[in-house]
């Protein structure tokens, strides 16, 4: 028979394993923003090259969603979008908890930041978390409602995803800028600011180009899948269409370096064991 002390050790082993597992998991949350750095370009390129292989669209810069509009690449597009949505949600949650710890537990008693500023930054942090959750929801809608099948829901998801992601990025820049004055983990977010401005400008170019192409080609032609997927230089509105699609590709892929910045900040943060989830 086991001695009492041995029995106690056996009983503690599962608990010790859980503690070690959760501590390791906490220290590796930076893997989620890193996964977005890889998944976002994959989501654009894999369906695009598959669509070219099956001659489903014209080769020069279609809309990203059009690349995943038909089978078999539509399945890959949806799966990649779902993975991106999950990573966006988890990254947003972990980043929220990280900033909450920095704002509340780390600096509330230091006296370096006024109480009013702490409350303001805490509210901004909470608002940014809601924005990124909505953006993740929008991306799920994009992946599960193809532009070639249910246009309304697809564009609804696109609007939510882009608008709230841009707002989330802006909040992150704002919070990081203020915290950089007092916290060594939050450096001045120059790169994040440049990326956010570039993403916003690219989105504006996309909207303007798309709107002009709709006017020039006609509403019904634009939403005709056969026409839009095989748009060529001999047809009306092609140049504006090209400007719009390039703007969209730039806006989407600028999210990747933005999450590279978040990955760097979350990996550099060495107090995950103190953050309450």
Coordinates of C-alpha atoms in Angstrom, one line a residue, residues 13 27 86 91 118 130 155 164 210 225 227 231 240 258:
X13 CA 0.1 15.4 -9.8
X27 CA 3.1 32.4 -21.9
X86 CA -11.0 32.5 -33.9
X91 CA -5.9 37.7 -29.6
X118 CA -6.4 55.3 -15.8
X130 CA -15.9 45.0 -28.1
X155 CA -21.1 42.7 -47.8
X164 CA -14.5 47.7 -36.6
X210 CA -15.4 50.2 -56.5
X225 CA -20.6 37.1 -61.1
X227 CA -18.8 39.6 -65.6
X231 CA -13.5 41.7 -66.0
X240 CA -11.6 51.8 -61.5
X258 CA -0.4 45.2 -37.6

